[in-house]
PDB file of C-alpha atoms in Angstrom:
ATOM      1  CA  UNK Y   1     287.288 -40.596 -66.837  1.00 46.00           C
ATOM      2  CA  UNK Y   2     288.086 -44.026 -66.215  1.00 46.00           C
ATOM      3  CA  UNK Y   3     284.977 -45.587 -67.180  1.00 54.00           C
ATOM      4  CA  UNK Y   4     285.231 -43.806 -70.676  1.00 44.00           C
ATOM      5  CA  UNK Y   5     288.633 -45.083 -71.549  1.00 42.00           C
ATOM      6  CA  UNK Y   6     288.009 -48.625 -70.523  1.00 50.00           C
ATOM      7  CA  UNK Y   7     284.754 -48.286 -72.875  1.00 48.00           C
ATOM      8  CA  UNK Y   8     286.808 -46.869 -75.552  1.00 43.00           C
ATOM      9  CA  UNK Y   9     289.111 -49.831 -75.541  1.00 44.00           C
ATOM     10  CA  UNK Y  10     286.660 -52.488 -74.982  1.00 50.00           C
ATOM     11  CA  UNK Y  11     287.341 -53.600 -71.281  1.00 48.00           C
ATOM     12  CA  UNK Y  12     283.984 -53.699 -69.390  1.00 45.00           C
ATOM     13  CA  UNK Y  13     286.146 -54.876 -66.250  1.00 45.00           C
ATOM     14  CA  UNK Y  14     289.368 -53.790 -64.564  1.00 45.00           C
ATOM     15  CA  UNK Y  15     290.209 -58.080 -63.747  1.00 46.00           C
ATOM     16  CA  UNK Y  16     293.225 -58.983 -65.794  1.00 45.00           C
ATOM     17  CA  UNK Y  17     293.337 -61.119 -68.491  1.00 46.00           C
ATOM     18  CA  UNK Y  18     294.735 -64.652 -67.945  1.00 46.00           C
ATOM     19  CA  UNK Y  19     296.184 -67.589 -69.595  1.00 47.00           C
ATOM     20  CA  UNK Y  20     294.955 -70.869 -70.094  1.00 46.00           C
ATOM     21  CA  UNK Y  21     293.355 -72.330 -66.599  1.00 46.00           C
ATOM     22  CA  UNK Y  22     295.213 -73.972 -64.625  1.00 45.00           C
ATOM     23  CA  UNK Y  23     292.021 -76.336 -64.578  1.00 47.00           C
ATOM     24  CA  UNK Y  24     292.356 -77.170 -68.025  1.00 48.00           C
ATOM     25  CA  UNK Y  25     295.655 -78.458 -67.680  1.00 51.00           C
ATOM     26  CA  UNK Y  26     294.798 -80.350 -65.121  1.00 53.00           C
ATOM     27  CA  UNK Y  27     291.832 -82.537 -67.499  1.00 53.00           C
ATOM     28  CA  UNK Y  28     294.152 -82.501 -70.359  1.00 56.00           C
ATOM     29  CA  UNK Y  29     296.712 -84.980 -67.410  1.00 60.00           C
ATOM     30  CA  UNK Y  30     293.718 -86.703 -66.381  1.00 62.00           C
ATOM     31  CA  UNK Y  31     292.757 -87.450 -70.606  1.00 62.00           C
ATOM     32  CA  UNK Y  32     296.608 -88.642 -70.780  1.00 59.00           C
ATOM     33  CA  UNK Y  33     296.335 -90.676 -67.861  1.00 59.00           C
ATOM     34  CA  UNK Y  34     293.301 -92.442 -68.705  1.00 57.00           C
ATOM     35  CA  UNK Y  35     294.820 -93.128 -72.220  1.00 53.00           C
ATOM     36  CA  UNK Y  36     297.695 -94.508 -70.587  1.00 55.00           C
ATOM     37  CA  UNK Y  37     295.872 -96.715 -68.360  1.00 52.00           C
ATOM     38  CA  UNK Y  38     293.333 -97.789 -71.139  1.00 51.00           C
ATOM     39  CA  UNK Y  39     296.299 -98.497 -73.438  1.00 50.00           C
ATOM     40  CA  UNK Y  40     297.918-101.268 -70.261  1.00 55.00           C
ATOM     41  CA  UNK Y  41     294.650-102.999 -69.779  1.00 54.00           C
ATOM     42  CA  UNK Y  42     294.536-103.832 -73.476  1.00 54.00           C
ATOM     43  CA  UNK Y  43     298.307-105.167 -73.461  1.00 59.00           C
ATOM     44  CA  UNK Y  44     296.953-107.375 -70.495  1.00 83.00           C
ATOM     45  CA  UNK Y  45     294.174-108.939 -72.763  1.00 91.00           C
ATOM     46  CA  UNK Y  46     295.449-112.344 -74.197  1.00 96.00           C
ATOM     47  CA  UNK Y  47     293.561-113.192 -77.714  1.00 98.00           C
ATOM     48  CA  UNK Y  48     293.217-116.558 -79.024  1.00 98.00           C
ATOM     49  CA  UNK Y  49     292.072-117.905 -82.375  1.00 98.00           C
ATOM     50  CA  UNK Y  50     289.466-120.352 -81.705  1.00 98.00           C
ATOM     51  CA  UNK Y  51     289.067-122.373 -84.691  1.00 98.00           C
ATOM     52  CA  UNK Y  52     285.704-124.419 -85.057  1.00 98.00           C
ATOM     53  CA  UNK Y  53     286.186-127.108 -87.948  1.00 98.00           C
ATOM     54  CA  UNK Y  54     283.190-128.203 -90.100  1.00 96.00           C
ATOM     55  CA  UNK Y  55     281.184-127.856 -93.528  1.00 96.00           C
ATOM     56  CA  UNK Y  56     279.450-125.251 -94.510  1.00 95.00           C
ATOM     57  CA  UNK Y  57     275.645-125.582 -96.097  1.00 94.00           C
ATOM     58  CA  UNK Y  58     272.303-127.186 -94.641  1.00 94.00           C
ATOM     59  CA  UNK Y  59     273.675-130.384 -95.605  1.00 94.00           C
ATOM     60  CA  UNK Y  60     276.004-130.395 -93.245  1.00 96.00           C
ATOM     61  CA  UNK Y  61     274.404-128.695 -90.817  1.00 95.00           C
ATOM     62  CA  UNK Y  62     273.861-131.097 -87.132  1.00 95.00           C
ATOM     63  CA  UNK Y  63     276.569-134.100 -88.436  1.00 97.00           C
ATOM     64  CA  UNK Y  64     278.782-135.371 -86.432  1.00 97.00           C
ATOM     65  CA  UNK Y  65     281.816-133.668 -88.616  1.00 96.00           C
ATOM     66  CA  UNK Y  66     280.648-130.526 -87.903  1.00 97.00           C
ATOM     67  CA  UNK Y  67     280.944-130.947 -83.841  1.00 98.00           C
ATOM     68  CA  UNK Y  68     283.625-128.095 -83.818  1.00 98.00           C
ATOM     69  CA  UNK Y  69     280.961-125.821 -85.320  1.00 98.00           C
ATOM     70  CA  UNK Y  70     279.063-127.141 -82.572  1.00 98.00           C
ATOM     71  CA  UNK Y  71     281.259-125.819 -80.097  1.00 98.00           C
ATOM     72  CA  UNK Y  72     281.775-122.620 -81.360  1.00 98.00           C
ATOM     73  CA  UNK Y  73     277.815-122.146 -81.568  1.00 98.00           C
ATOM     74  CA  UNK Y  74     277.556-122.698 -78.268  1.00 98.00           C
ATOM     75  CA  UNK Y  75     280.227-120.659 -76.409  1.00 98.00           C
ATOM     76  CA  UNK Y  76     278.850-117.696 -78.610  1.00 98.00           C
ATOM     77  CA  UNK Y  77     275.421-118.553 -77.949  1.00 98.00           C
ATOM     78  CA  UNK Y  78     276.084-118.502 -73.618  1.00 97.00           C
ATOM     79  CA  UNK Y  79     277.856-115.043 -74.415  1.00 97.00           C
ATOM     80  CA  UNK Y  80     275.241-113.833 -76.437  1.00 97.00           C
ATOM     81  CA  UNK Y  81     277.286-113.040 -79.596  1.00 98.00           C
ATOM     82  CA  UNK Y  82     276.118-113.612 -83.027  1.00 97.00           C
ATOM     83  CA  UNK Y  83     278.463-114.920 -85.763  1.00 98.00           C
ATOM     84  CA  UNK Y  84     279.363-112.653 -88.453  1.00 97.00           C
ATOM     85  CA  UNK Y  85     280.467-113.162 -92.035  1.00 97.00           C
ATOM     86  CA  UNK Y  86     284.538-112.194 -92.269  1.00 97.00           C
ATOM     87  CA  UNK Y  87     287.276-113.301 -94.525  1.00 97.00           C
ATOM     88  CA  UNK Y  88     287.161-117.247 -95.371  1.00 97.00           C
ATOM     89  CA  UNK Y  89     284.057-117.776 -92.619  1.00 97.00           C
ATOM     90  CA  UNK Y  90     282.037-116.762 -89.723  1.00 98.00           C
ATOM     91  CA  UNK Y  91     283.459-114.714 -86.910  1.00 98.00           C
ATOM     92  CA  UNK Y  92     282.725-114.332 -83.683  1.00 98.00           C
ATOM     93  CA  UNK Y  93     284.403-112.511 -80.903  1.00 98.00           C
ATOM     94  CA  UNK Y  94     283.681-113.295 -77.234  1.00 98.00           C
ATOM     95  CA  UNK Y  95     285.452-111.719 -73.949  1.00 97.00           C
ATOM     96  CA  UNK Y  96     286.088-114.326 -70.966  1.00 96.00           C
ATOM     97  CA  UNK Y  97     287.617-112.355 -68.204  1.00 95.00           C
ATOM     98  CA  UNK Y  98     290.884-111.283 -69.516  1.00 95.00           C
ATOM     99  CA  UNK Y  99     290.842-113.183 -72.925  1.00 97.00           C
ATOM    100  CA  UNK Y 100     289.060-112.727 -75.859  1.00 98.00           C
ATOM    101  CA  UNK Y 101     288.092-115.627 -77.753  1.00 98.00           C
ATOM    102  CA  UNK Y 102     287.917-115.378 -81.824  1.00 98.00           C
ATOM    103  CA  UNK Y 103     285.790-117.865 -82.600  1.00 98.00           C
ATOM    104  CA  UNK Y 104     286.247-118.710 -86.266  1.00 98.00           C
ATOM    105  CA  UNK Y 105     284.073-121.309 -88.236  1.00 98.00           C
ATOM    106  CA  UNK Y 106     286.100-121.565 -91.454  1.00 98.00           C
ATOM    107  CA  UNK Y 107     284.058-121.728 -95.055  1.00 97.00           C
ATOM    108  CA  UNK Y 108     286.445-123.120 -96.921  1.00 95.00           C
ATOM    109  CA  UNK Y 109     285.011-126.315 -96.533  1.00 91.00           C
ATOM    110  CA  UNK Y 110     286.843-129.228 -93.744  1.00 94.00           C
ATOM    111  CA  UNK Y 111     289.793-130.092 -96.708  1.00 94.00           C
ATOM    112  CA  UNK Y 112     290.559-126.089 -96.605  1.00 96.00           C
ATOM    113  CA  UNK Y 113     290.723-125.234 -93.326  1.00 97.00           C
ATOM    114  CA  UNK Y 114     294.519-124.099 -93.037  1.00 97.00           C
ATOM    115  CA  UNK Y 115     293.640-121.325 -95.708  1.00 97.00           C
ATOM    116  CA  UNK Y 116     291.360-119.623 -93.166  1.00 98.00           C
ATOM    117  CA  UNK Y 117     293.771-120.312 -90.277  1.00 98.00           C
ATOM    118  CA  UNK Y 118     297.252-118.828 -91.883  1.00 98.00           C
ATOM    119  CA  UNK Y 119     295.105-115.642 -92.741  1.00 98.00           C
ATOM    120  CA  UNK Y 120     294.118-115.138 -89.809  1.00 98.00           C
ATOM    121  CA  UNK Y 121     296.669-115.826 -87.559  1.00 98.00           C
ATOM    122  CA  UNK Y 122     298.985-113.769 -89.986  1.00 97.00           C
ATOM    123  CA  UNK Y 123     296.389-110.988 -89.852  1.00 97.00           C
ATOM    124  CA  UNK Y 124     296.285-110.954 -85.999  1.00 97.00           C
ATOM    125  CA  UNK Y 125     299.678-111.667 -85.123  1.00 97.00           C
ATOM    126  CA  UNK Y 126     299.396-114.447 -83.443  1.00 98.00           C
ATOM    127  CA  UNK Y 127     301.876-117.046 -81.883  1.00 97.00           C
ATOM    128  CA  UNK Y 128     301.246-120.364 -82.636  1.00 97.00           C
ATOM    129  CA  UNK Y 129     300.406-120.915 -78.740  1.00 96.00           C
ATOM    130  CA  UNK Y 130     297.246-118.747 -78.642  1.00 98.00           C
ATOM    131  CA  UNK Y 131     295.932-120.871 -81.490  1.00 98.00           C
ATOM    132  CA  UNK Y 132     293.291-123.801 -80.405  1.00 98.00           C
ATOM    133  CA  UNK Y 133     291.508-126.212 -82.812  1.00 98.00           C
ATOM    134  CA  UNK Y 134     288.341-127.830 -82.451  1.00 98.00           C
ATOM    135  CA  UNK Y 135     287.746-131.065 -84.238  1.00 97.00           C
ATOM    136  CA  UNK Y 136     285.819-134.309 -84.506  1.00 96.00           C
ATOM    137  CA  UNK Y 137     287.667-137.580 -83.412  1.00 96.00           C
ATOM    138  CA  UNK Y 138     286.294-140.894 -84.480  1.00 96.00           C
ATOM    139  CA  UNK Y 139     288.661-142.696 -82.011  1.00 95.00           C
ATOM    140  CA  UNK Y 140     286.910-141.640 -79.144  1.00 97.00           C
ATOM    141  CA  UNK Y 141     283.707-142.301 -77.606  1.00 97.00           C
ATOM    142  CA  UNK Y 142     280.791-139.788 -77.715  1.00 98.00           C
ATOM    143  CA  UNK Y 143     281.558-136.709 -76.233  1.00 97.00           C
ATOM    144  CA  UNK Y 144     284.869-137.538 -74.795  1.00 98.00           C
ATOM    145  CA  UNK Y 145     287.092-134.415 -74.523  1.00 98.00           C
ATOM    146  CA  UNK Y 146     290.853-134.518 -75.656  1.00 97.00           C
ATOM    147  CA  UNK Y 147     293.301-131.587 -75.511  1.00 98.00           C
ATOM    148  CA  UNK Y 148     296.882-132.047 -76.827  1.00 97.00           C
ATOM    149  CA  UNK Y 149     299.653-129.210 -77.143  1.00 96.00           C
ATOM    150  CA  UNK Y 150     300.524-130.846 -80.502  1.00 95.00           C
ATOM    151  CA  UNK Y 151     300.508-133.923 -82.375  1.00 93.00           C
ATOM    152  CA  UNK Y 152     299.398-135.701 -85.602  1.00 92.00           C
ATOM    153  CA  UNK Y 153     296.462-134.897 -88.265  1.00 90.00           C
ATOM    154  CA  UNK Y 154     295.375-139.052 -87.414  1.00 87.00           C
ATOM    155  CA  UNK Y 155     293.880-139.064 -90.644  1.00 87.00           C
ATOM    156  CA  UNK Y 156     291.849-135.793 -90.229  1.00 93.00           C
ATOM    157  CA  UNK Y 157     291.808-133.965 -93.729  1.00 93.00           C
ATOM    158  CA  UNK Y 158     290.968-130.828 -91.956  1.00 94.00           C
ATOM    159  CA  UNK Y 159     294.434-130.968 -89.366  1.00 96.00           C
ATOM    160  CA  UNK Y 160     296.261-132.252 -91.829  1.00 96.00           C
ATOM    161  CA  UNK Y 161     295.256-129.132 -94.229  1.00 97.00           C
ATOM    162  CA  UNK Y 162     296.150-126.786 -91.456  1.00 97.00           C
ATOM    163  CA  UNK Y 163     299.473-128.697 -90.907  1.00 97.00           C
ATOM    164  CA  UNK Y 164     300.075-127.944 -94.275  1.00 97.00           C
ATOM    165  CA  UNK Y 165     299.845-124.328 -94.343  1.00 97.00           C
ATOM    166  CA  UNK Y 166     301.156-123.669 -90.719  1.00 97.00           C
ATOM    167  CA  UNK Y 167     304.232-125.745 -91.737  1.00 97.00           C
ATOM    168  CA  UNK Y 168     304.174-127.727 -88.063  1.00 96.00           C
ATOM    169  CA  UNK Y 169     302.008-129.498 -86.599  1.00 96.00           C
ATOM    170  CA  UNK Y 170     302.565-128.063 -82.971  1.00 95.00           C
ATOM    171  CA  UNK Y 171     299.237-126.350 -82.268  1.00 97.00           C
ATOM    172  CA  UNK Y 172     296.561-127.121 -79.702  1.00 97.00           C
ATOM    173  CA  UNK Y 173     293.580-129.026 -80.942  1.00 97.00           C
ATOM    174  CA  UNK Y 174     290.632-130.125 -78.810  1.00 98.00           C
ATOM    175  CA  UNK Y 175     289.073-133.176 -79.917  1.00 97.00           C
ATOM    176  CA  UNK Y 176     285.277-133.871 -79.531  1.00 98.00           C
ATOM    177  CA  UNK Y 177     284.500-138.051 -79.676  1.00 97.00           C
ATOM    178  CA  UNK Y 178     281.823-138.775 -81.934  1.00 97.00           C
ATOM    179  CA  UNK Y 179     282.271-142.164 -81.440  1.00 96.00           C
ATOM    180  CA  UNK Y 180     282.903-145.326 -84.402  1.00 93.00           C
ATOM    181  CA  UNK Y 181     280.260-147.387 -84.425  1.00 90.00           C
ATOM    182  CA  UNK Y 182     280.516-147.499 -88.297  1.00 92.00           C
ATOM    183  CA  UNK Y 183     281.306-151.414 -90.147  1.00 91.00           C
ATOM    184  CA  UNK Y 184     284.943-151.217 -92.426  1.00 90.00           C
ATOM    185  CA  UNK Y 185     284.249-148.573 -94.977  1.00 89.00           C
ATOM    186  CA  UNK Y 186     281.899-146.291 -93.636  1.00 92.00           C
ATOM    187  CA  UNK Y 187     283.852-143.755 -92.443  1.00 93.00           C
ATOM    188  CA  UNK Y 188     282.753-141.228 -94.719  1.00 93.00           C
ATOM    189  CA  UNK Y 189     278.770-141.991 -94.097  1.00 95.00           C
ATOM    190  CA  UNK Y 190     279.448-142.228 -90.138  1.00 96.00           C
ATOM    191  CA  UNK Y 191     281.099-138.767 -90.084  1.00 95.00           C
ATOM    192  CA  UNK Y 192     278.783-136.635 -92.620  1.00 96.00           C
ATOM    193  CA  UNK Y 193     275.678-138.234 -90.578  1.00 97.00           C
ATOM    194  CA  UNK Y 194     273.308-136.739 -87.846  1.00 96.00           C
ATOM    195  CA  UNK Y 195     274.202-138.123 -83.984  1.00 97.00           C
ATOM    196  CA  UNK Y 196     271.402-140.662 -83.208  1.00 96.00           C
ATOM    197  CA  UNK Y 197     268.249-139.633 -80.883  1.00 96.00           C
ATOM    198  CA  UNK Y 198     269.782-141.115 -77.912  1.00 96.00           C
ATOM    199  CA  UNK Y 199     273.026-139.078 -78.009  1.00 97.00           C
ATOM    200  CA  UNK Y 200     271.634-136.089 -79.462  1.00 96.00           C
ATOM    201  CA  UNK Y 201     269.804-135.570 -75.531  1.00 97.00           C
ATOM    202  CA  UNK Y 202     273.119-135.942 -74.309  1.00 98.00           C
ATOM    203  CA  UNK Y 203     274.667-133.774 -77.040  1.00 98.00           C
ATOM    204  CA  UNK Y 204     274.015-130.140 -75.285  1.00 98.00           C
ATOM    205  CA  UNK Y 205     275.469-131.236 -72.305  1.00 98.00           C
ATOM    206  CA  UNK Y 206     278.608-133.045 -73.929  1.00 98.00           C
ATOM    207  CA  UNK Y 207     278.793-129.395 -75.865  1.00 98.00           C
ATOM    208  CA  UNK Y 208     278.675-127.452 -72.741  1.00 98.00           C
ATOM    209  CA  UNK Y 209     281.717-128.793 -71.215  1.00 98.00           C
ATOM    210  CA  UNK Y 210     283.226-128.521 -74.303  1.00 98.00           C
ATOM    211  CA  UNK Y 211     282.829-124.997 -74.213  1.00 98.00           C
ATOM    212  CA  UNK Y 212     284.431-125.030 -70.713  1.00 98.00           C
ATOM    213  CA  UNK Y 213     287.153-126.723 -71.894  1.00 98.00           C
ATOM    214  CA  UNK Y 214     287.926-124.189 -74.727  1.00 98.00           C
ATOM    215  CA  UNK Y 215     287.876-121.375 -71.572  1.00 98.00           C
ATOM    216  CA  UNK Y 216     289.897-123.226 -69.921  1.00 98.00           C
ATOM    217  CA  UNK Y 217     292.529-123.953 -71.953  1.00 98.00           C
ATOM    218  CA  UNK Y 218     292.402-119.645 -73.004  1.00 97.00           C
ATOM    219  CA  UNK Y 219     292.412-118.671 -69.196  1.00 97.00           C
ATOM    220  CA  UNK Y 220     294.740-120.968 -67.293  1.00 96.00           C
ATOM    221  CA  UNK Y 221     296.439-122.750 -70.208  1.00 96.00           C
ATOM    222  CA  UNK Y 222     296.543-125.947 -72.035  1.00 96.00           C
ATOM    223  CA  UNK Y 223     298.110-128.354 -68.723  1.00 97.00           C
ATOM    224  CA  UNK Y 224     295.236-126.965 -66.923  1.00 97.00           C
ATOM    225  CA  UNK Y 225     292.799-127.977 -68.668  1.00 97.00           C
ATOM    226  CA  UNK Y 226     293.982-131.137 -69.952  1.00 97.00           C
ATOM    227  CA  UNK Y 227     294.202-132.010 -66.576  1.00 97.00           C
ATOM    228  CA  UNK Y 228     290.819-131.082 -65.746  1.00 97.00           C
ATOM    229  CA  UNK Y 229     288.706-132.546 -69.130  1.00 97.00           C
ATOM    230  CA  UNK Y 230     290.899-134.911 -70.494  1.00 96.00           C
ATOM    231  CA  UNK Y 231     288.646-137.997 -68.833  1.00 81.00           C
TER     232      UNK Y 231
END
């Protein structure tokens, strides 16, 4: 008799019905948790914007104006990222142990550059402290490395542009010597031309520990690494 009223009404058991598992509760905690601890490990990232002056075009391409491009090229080349076309240049984004690195090569042309660097740092929200430039210096000798917290545009069109827009000058810059062995006037035709033979074998090298530099300064700050590359 049993059996035919349990078929009537659909039960093909006599084990109660239950609720939601208590399993199920339990993965939905373990989601939340991971969320949670997902969510803290991004907060601990630090981000930079990595700005790599130069021109843009073949023409430019390999001159000694372009050595922030340089740079840039070749941290993303050791971490295997490619550049890719973004808002006023060429982005690339490369993670060194807790930082990530935006590497920006601005298109605006050198004069420009502070167009490309208020966008961005506006876009990311950035403080002016997790913002490093990478520049050419003519007062110092081939490959030489410079870091300074802050300081002047010395004549550079490309800091002085970014001056400009930032409305301070108190941002990091690294400079890269290219050296001036130019005669009075030819400033212009020193920096828009190719490093000679003999320093372009040198010139990977030179670019390497610029590279470090740049990790450097993200990873254990700017007195760090002045004290360790400024030579």
């Amino acid at each position: 008799m049993l059996d035919i009223i349990r078929k009537l009404f659909g039960r093909s058991s006599s084990k109660p019905e239950t609720g939601p598992s208590e399993s199920g509760t339990g993965s939905s905690s373990s989601e939340t948790d991971k969320m949670g601890a997902a969510a803290k490990e991004q907060e601990k990232v630090k981000r930079f914007l990595v700005v790599c002056l130069g021109n843009i075009g073949p023409d430019y391409e390999g001159t000694r104006h372009n050595a922030g491009f340089m740079v840039g090229d070749t941290i993303a080349e050791e971490a295997g990222v490619p550049f890719k076309s973004c808002r006023y240049g060429d982005m690339a984004i490369v993670k060194v142990k807790n930082c990530e690195l935006m590497l920006l090569k601005p298109s605006t042309f050198m004069n420009l550059s502070g167009v490309a660097v208020r966008f961005w740092m506006n876009k990311e929200k950035l403080p002016l402290e997790n913002l490093l430039v990478i520049v050419d210096d003519i007062s110092l000798p081939f490959g030489t490395i410079r870091i300074r917290e802050r300081g002047s545009d010395a004549g550079h069109n490309g800091l002085k542009n970014i001056a400009e827009q930032l409305g301070t000058q108190n941002y990091a810059r690294l400079k890269f010597g290219v050296g001036n062995n130019f005669p009075k006037g030819g400033q212009i035709d020193f920096v828009l031309g190719k490093f000679p033979p003999e320093e372009q074998k040198e010139l990977p090298e030179k670019l390497k520990k610029a590279a470090e530099a740049v990790k450097a300064f993200c990873l254990s700050g700017a007195a760090f690494a002045m004290t360790h590359y400024n030579k």
